[in-house]
PDB file of C-alpha atoms in Angstrom:
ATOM      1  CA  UNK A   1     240.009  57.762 253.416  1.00 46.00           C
ATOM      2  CA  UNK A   2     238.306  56.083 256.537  1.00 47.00           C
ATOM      3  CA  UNK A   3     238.950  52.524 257.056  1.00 50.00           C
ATOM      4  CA  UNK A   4     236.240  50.575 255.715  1.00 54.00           C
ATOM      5  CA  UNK A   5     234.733  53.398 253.615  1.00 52.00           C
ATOM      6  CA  UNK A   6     234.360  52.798 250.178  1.00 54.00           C
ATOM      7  CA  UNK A   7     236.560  54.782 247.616  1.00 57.00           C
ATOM      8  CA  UNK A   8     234.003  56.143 245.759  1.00 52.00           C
ATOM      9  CA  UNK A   9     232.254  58.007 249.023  1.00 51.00           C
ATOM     10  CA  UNK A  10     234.119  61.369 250.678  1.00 53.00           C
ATOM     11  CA  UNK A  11     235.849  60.907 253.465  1.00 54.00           C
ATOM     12  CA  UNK A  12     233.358  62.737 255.760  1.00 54.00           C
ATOM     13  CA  UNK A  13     230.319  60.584 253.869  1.00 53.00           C
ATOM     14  CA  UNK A  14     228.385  59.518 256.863  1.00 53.00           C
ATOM     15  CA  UNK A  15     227.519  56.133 256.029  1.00 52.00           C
ATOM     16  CA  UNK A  16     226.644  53.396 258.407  1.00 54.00           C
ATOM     17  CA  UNK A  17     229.000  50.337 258.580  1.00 54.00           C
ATOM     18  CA  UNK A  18     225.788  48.511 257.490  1.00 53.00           C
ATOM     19  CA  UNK A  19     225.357  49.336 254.398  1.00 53.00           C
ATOM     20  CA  UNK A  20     229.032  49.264 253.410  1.00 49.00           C
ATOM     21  CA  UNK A  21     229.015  46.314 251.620  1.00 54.00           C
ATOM     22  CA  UNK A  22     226.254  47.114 249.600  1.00 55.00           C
ATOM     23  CA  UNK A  23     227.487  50.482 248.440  1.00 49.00           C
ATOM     24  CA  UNK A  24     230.275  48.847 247.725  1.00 54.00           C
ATOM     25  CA  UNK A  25     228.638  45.876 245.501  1.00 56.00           C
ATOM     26  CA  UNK A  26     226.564  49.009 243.624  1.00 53.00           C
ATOM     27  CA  UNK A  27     230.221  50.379 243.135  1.00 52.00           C
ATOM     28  CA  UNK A  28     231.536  47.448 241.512  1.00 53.00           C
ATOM     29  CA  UNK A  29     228.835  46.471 239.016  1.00 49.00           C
ATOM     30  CA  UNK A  30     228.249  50.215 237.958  1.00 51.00           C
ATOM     31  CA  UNK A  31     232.021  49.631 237.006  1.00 47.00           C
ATOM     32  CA  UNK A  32     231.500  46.380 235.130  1.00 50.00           C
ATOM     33  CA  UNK A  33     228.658  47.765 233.458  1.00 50.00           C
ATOM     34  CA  UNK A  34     229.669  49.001 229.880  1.00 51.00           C
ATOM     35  CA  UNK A  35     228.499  52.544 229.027  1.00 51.00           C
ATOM     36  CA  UNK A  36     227.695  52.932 225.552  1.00 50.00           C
ATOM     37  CA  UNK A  37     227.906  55.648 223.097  1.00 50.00           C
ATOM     38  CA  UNK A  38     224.885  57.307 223.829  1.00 48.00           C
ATOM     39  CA  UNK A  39     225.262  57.236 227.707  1.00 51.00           C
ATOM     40  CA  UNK A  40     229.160  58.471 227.273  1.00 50.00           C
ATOM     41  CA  UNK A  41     227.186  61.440 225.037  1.00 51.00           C
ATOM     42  CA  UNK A  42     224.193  61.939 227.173  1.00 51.00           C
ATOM     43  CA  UNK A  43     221.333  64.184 225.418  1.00 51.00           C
ATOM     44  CA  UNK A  44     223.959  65.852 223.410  1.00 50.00           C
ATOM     45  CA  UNK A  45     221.925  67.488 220.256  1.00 50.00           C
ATOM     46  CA  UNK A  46     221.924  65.028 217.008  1.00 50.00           C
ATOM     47  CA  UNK A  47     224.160  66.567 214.174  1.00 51.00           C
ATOM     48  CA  UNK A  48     221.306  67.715 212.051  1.00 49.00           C
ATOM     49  CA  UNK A  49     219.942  69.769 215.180  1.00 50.00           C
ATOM     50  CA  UNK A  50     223.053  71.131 216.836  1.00 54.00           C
ATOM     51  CA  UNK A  51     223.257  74.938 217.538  1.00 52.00           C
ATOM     52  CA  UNK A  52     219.206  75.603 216.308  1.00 56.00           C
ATOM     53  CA  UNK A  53     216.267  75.602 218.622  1.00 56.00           C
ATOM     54  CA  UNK A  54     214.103  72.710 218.356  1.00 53.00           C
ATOM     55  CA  UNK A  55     211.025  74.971 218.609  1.00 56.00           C
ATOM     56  CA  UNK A  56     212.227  76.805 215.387  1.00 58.00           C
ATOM     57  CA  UNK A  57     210.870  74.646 211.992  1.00 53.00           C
ATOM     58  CA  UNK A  58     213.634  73.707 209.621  1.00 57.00           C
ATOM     59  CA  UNK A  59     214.108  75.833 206.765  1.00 55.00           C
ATOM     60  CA  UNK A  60     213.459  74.130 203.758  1.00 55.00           C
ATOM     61  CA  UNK A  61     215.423  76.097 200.343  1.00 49.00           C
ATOM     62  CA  UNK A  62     216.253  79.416 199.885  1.00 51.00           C
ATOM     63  CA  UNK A  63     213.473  81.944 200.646  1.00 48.00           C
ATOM     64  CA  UNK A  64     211.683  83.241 196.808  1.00 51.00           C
ATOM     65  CA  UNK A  65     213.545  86.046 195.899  1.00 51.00           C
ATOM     66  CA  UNK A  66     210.823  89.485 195.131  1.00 53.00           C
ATOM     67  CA  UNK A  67     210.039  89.893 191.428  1.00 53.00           C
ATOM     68  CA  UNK A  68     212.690  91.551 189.319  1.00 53.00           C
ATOM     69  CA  UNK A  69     211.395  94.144 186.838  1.00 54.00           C
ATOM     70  CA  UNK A  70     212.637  91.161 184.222  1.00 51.00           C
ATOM     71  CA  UNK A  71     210.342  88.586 185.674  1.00 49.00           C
ATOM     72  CA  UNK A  72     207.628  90.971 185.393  1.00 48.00           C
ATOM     73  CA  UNK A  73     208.346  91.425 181.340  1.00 47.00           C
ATOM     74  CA  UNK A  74     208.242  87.910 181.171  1.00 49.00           C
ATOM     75  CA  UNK A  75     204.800  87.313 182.722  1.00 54.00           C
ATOM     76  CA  UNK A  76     203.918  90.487 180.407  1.00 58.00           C
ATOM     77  CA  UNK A  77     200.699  89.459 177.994  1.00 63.00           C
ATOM     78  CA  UNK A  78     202.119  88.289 174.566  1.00 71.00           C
ATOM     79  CA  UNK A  79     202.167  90.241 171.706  1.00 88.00           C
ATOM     80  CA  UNK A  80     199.270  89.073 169.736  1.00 91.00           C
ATOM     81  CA  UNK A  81     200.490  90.389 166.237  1.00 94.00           C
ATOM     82  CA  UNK A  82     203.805  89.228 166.729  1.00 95.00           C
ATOM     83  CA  UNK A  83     202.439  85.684 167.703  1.00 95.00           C
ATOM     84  CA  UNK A  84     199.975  86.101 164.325  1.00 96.00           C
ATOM     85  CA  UNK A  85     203.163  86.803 162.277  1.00 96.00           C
ATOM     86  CA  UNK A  86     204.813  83.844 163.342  1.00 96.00           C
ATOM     87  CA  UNK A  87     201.586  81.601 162.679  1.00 96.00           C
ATOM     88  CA  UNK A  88     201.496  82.356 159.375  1.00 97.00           C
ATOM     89  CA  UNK A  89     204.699  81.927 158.216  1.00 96.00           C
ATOM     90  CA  UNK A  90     204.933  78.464 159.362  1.00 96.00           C
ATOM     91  CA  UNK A  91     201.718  77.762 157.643  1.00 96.00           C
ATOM     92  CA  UNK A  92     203.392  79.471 154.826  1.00 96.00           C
ATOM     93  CA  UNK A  93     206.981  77.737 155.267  1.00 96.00           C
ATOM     94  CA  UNK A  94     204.815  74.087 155.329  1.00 95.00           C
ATOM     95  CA  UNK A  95     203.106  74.760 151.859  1.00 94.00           C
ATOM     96  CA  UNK A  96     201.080  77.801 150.165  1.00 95.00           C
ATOM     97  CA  UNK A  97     198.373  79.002 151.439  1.00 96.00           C
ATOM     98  CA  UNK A  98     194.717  81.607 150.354  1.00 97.00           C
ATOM     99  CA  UNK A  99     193.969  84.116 152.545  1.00 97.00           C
ATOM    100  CA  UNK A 100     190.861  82.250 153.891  1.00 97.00           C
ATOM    101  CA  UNK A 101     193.118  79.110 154.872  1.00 97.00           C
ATOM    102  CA  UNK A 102     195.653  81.744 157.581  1.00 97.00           C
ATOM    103  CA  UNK A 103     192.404  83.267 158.883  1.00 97.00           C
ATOM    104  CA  UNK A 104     191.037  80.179 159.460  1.00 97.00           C
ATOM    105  CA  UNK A 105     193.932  78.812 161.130  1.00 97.00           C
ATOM    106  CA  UNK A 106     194.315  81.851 162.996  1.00 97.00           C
ATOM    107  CA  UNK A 107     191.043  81.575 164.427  1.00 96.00           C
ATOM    108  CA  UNK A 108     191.757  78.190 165.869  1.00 96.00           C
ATOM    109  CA  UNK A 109     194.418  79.864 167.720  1.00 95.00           C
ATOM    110  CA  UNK A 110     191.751  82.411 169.277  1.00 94.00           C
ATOM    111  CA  UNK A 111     194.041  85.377 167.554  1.00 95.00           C
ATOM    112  CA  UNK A 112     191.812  88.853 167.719  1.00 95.00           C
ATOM    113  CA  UNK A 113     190.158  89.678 164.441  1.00 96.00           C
ATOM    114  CA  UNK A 114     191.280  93.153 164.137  1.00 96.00           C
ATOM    115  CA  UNK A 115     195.026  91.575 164.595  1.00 96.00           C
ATOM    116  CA  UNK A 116     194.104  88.952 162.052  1.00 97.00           C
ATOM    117  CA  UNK A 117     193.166  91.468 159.706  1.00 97.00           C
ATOM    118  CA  UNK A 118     196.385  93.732 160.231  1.00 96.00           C
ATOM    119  CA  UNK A 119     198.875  90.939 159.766  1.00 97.00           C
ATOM    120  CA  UNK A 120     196.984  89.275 156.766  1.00 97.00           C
ATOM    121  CA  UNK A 121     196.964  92.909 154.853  1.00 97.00           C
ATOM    122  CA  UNK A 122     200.878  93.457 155.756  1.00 96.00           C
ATOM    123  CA  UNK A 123     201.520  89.904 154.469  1.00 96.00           C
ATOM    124  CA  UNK A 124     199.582  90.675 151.621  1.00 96.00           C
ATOM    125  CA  UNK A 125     201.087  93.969 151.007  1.00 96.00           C
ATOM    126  CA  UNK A 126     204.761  91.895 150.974  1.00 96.00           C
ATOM    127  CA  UNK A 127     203.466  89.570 148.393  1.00 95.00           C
ATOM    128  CA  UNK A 128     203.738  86.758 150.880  1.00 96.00           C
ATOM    129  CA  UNK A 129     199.533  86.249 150.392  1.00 97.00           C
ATOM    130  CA  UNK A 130     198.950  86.670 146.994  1.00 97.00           C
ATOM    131  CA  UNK A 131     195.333  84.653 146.149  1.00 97.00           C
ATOM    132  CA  UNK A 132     195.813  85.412 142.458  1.00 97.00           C
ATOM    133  CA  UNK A 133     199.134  83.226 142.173  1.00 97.00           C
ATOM    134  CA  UNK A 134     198.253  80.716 144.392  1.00 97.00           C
ATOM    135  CA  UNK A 135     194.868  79.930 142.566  1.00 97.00           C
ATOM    136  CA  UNK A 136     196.531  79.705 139.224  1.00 97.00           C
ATOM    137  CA  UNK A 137     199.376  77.513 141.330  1.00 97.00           C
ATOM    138  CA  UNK A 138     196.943  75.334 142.222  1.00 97.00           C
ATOM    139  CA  UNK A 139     195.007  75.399 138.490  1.00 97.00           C
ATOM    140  CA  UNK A 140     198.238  73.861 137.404  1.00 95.00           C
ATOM    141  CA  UNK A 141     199.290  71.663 139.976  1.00 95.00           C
ATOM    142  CA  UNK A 142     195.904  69.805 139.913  1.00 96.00           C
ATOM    143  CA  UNK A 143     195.594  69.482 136.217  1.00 94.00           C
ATOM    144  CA  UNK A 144     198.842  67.668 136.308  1.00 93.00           C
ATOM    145  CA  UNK A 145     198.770  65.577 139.438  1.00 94.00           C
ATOM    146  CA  UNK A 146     195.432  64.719 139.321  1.00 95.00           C
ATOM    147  CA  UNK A 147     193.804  65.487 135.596  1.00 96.00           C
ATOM    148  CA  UNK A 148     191.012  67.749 137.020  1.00 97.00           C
ATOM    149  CA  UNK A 149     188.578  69.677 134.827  1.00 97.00           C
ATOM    150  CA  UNK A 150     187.242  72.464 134.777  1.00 96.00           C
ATOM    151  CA  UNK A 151     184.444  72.069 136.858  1.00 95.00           C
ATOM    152  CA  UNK A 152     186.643  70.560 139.574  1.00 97.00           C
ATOM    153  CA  UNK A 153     189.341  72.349 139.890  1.00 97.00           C
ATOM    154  CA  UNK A 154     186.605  75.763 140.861  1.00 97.00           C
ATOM    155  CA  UNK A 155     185.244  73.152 143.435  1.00 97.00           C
ATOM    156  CA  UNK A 156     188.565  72.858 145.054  1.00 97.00           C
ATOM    157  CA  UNK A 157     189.246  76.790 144.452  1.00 97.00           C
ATOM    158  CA  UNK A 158     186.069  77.746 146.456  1.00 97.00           C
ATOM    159  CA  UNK A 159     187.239  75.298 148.791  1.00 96.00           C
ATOM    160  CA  UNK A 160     190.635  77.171 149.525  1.00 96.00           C
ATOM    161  CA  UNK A 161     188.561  80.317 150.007  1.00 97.00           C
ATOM    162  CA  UNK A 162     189.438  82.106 146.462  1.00 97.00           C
ATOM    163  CA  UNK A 163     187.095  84.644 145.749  1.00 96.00           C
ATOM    164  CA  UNK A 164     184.933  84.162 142.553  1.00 95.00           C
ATOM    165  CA  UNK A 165     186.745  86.503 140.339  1.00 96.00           C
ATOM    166  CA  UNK A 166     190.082  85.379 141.087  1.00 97.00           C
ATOM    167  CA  UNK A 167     188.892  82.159 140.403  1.00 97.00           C
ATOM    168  CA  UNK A 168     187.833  82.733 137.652  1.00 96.00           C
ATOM    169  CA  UNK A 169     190.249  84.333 135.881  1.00 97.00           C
ATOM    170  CA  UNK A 170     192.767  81.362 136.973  1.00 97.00           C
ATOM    171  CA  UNK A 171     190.106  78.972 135.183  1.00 97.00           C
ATOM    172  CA  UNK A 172     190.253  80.964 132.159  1.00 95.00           C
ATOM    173  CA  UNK A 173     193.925  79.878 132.048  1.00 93.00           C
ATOM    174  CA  UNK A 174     192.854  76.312 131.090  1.00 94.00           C
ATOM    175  CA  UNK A 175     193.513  75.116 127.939  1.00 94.00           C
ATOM    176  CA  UNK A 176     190.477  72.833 126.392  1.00 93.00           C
ATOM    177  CA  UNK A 177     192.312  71.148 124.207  1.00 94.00           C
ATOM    178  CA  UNK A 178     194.699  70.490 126.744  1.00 94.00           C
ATOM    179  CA  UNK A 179     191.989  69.513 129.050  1.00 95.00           C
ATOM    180  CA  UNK A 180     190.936  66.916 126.523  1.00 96.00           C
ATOM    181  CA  UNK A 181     194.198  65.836 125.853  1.00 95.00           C
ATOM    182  CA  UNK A 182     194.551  64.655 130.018  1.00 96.00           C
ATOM    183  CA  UNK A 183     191.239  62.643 129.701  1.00 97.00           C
ATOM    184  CA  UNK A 184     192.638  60.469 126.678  1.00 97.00           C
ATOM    185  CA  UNK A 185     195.623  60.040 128.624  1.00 96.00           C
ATOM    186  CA  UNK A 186     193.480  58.956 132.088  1.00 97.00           C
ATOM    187  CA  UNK A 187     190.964  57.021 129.768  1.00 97.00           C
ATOM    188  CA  UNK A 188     194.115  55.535 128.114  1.00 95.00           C
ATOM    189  CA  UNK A 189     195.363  54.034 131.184  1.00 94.00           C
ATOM    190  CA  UNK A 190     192.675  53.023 132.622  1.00 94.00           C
ATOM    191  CA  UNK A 191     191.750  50.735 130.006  1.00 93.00           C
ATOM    192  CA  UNK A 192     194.828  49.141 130.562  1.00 91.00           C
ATOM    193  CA  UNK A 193     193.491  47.693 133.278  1.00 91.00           C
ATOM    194  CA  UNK A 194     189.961  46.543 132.122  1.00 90.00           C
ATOM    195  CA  UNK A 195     190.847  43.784 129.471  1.00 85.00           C
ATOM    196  CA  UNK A 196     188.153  41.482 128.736  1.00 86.00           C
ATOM    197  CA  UNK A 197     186.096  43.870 129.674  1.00 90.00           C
ATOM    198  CA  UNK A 198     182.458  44.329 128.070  1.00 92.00           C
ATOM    199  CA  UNK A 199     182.550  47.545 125.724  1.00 93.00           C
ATOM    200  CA  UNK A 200     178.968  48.480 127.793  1.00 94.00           C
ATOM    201  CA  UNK A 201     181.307  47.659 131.339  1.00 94.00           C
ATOM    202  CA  UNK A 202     184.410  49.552 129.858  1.00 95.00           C
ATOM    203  CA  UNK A 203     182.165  52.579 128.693  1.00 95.00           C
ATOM    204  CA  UNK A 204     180.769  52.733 132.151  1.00 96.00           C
ATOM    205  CA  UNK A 205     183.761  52.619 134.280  1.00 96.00           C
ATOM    206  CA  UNK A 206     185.430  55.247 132.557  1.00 97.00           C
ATOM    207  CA  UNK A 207     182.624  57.605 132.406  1.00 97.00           C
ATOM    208  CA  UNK A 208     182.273  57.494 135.951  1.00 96.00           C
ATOM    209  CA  UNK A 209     185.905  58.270 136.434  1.00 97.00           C
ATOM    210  CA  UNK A 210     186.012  61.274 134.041  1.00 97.00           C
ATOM    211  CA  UNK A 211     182.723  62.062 135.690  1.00 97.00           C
ATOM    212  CA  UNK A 212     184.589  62.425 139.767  1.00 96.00           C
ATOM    213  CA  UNK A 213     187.670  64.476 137.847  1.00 97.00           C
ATOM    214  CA  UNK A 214     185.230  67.180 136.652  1.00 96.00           C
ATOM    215  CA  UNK A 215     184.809  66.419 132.914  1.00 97.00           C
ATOM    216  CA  UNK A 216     181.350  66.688 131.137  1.00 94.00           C
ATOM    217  CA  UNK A 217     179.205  64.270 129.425  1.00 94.00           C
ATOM    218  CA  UNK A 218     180.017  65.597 125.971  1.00 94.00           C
ATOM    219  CA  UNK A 219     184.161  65.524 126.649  1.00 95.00           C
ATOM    220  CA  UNK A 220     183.625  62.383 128.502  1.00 96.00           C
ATOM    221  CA  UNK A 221     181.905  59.841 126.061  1.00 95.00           C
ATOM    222  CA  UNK A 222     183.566  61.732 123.199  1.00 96.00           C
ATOM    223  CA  UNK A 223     186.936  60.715 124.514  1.00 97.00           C
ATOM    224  CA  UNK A 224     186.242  57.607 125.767  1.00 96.00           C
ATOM    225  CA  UNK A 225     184.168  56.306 121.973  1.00 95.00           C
ATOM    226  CA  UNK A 226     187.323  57.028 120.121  1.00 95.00           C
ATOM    227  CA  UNK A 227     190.008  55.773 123.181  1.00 95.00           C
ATOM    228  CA  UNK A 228     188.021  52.235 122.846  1.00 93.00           C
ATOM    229  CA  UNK A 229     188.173  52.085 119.017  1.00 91.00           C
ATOM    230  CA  UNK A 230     191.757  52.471 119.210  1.00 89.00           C
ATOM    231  CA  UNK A 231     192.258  49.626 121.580  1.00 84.00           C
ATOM    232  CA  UNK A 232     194.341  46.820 120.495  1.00 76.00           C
ATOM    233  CA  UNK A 233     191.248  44.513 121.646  1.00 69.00           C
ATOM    234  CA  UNK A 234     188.757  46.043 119.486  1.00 63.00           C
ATOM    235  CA  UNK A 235     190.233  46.666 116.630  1.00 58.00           C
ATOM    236  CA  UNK A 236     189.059  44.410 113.649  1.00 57.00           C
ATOM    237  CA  UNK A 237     191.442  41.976 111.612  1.00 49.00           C
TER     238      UNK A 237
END
């Protein structure tokens, strides 16, 4: 290299004596200068961008596959008996149920008529609805949970729907001495309860309460006249 020339210029680097020194100051402090990892990298791509075009956008996921023929049976409309049938037998599986009681309960779930119809007449046809039994289950049941009459227990049959003759002949079932047999045993304990009662007060009371359970006047102040006389606080010495 020429004499006087800095290293880091060719030999043949025209370069006036003049502005040696300075080159050569440049030269030094670009040496002391530390580079850091960016500058030793330069504009090298990041790693989430290396090898793909900037200009391309980023693909987000897997692209949505087309519709298989077993996607398509899935978005398929329901069928509307088969959701009917089910319907009804968990009403059925929760407690028993009249005819009028699934229909209505079908019609909250916006089932079709006709497929109401067809599903309640193959249920019925399977003895799984059967009116008949379960008014003269319920004739029963209410009798001896609650001590209902006559008169109430049709209330609570036309209630569940139960057509008139059905109901009726479940009705016909009940016993009137048995019937009057319950309202001794509800006047009975009841009166348990009203000691020191007034006779007028006591009469009253229990009236009213036969009265709400479906029991006429006649049964009603017939049973409770002789339940009073019995009791231990009205009977004479």
């Amino acid at each position: 290299m020429s004499q006087g020339v800095p290293d880091f210029l060719p030999e043949d680097a025209h370069v006036s004596p003049a502005t040696w020194g300075d080159l050569r100051e440049e030269g030094r402090a670009d040496a002391r200068t530390p580079t850091t990892r960016s500058d030793r990298r330069g504009d090298a791509p990041s790693r989430g961008t290396r090898g793909r075009d900037p200009a391309r956008p980023r693909r987000r996921g897997r692209a949505e596959d087309p519709p298989t023929e077993g996607a398509a049976a899935v978005d398929a409309e329901p069928d509307h008996e088969d959701v009917a049938r089910q319907i009804v037998l968990r009403q059925l599986a929760m407690a028993p149920r009249s005819r009028a009681q699934l229909e209505t309960k079908l019609r909250q779930r916006d089932c079709p008529e006709d497929v109401i119809t067809r599903v309640l007449d193959r249920m019925t046809e399977v003895g799984l609805v059967d009116d008949e039994a379960y008014a003269a289950m319920l004739v029963r049941s209410q009798q001896v949970t609650k001590g209902l009459a006559k008169r109430a227990l049709a209330h609570e049959l036309r209630k569940k729907g139960i057509d008139k003759d059905l109901a009726d002949a479940a009705l016909d079932e009940v016993d009137p001495d048995q019937e009057r047999r319950t309202a001794r045993e509800l006047v009975d304990k009841k009166l348990r309860s009203m000691g020191g009662l007034t006779v007028e007060v006591q009469t009253r009371r229990l009236a009213g309460m036969l009265a709400r359970k479906g029991y006429g006047a006649g049964t009603a102040y017939s049973v409770i006249r002789d339940a009073i006389a019995d009791a231990p606080e009205h009977l004479r010495d």
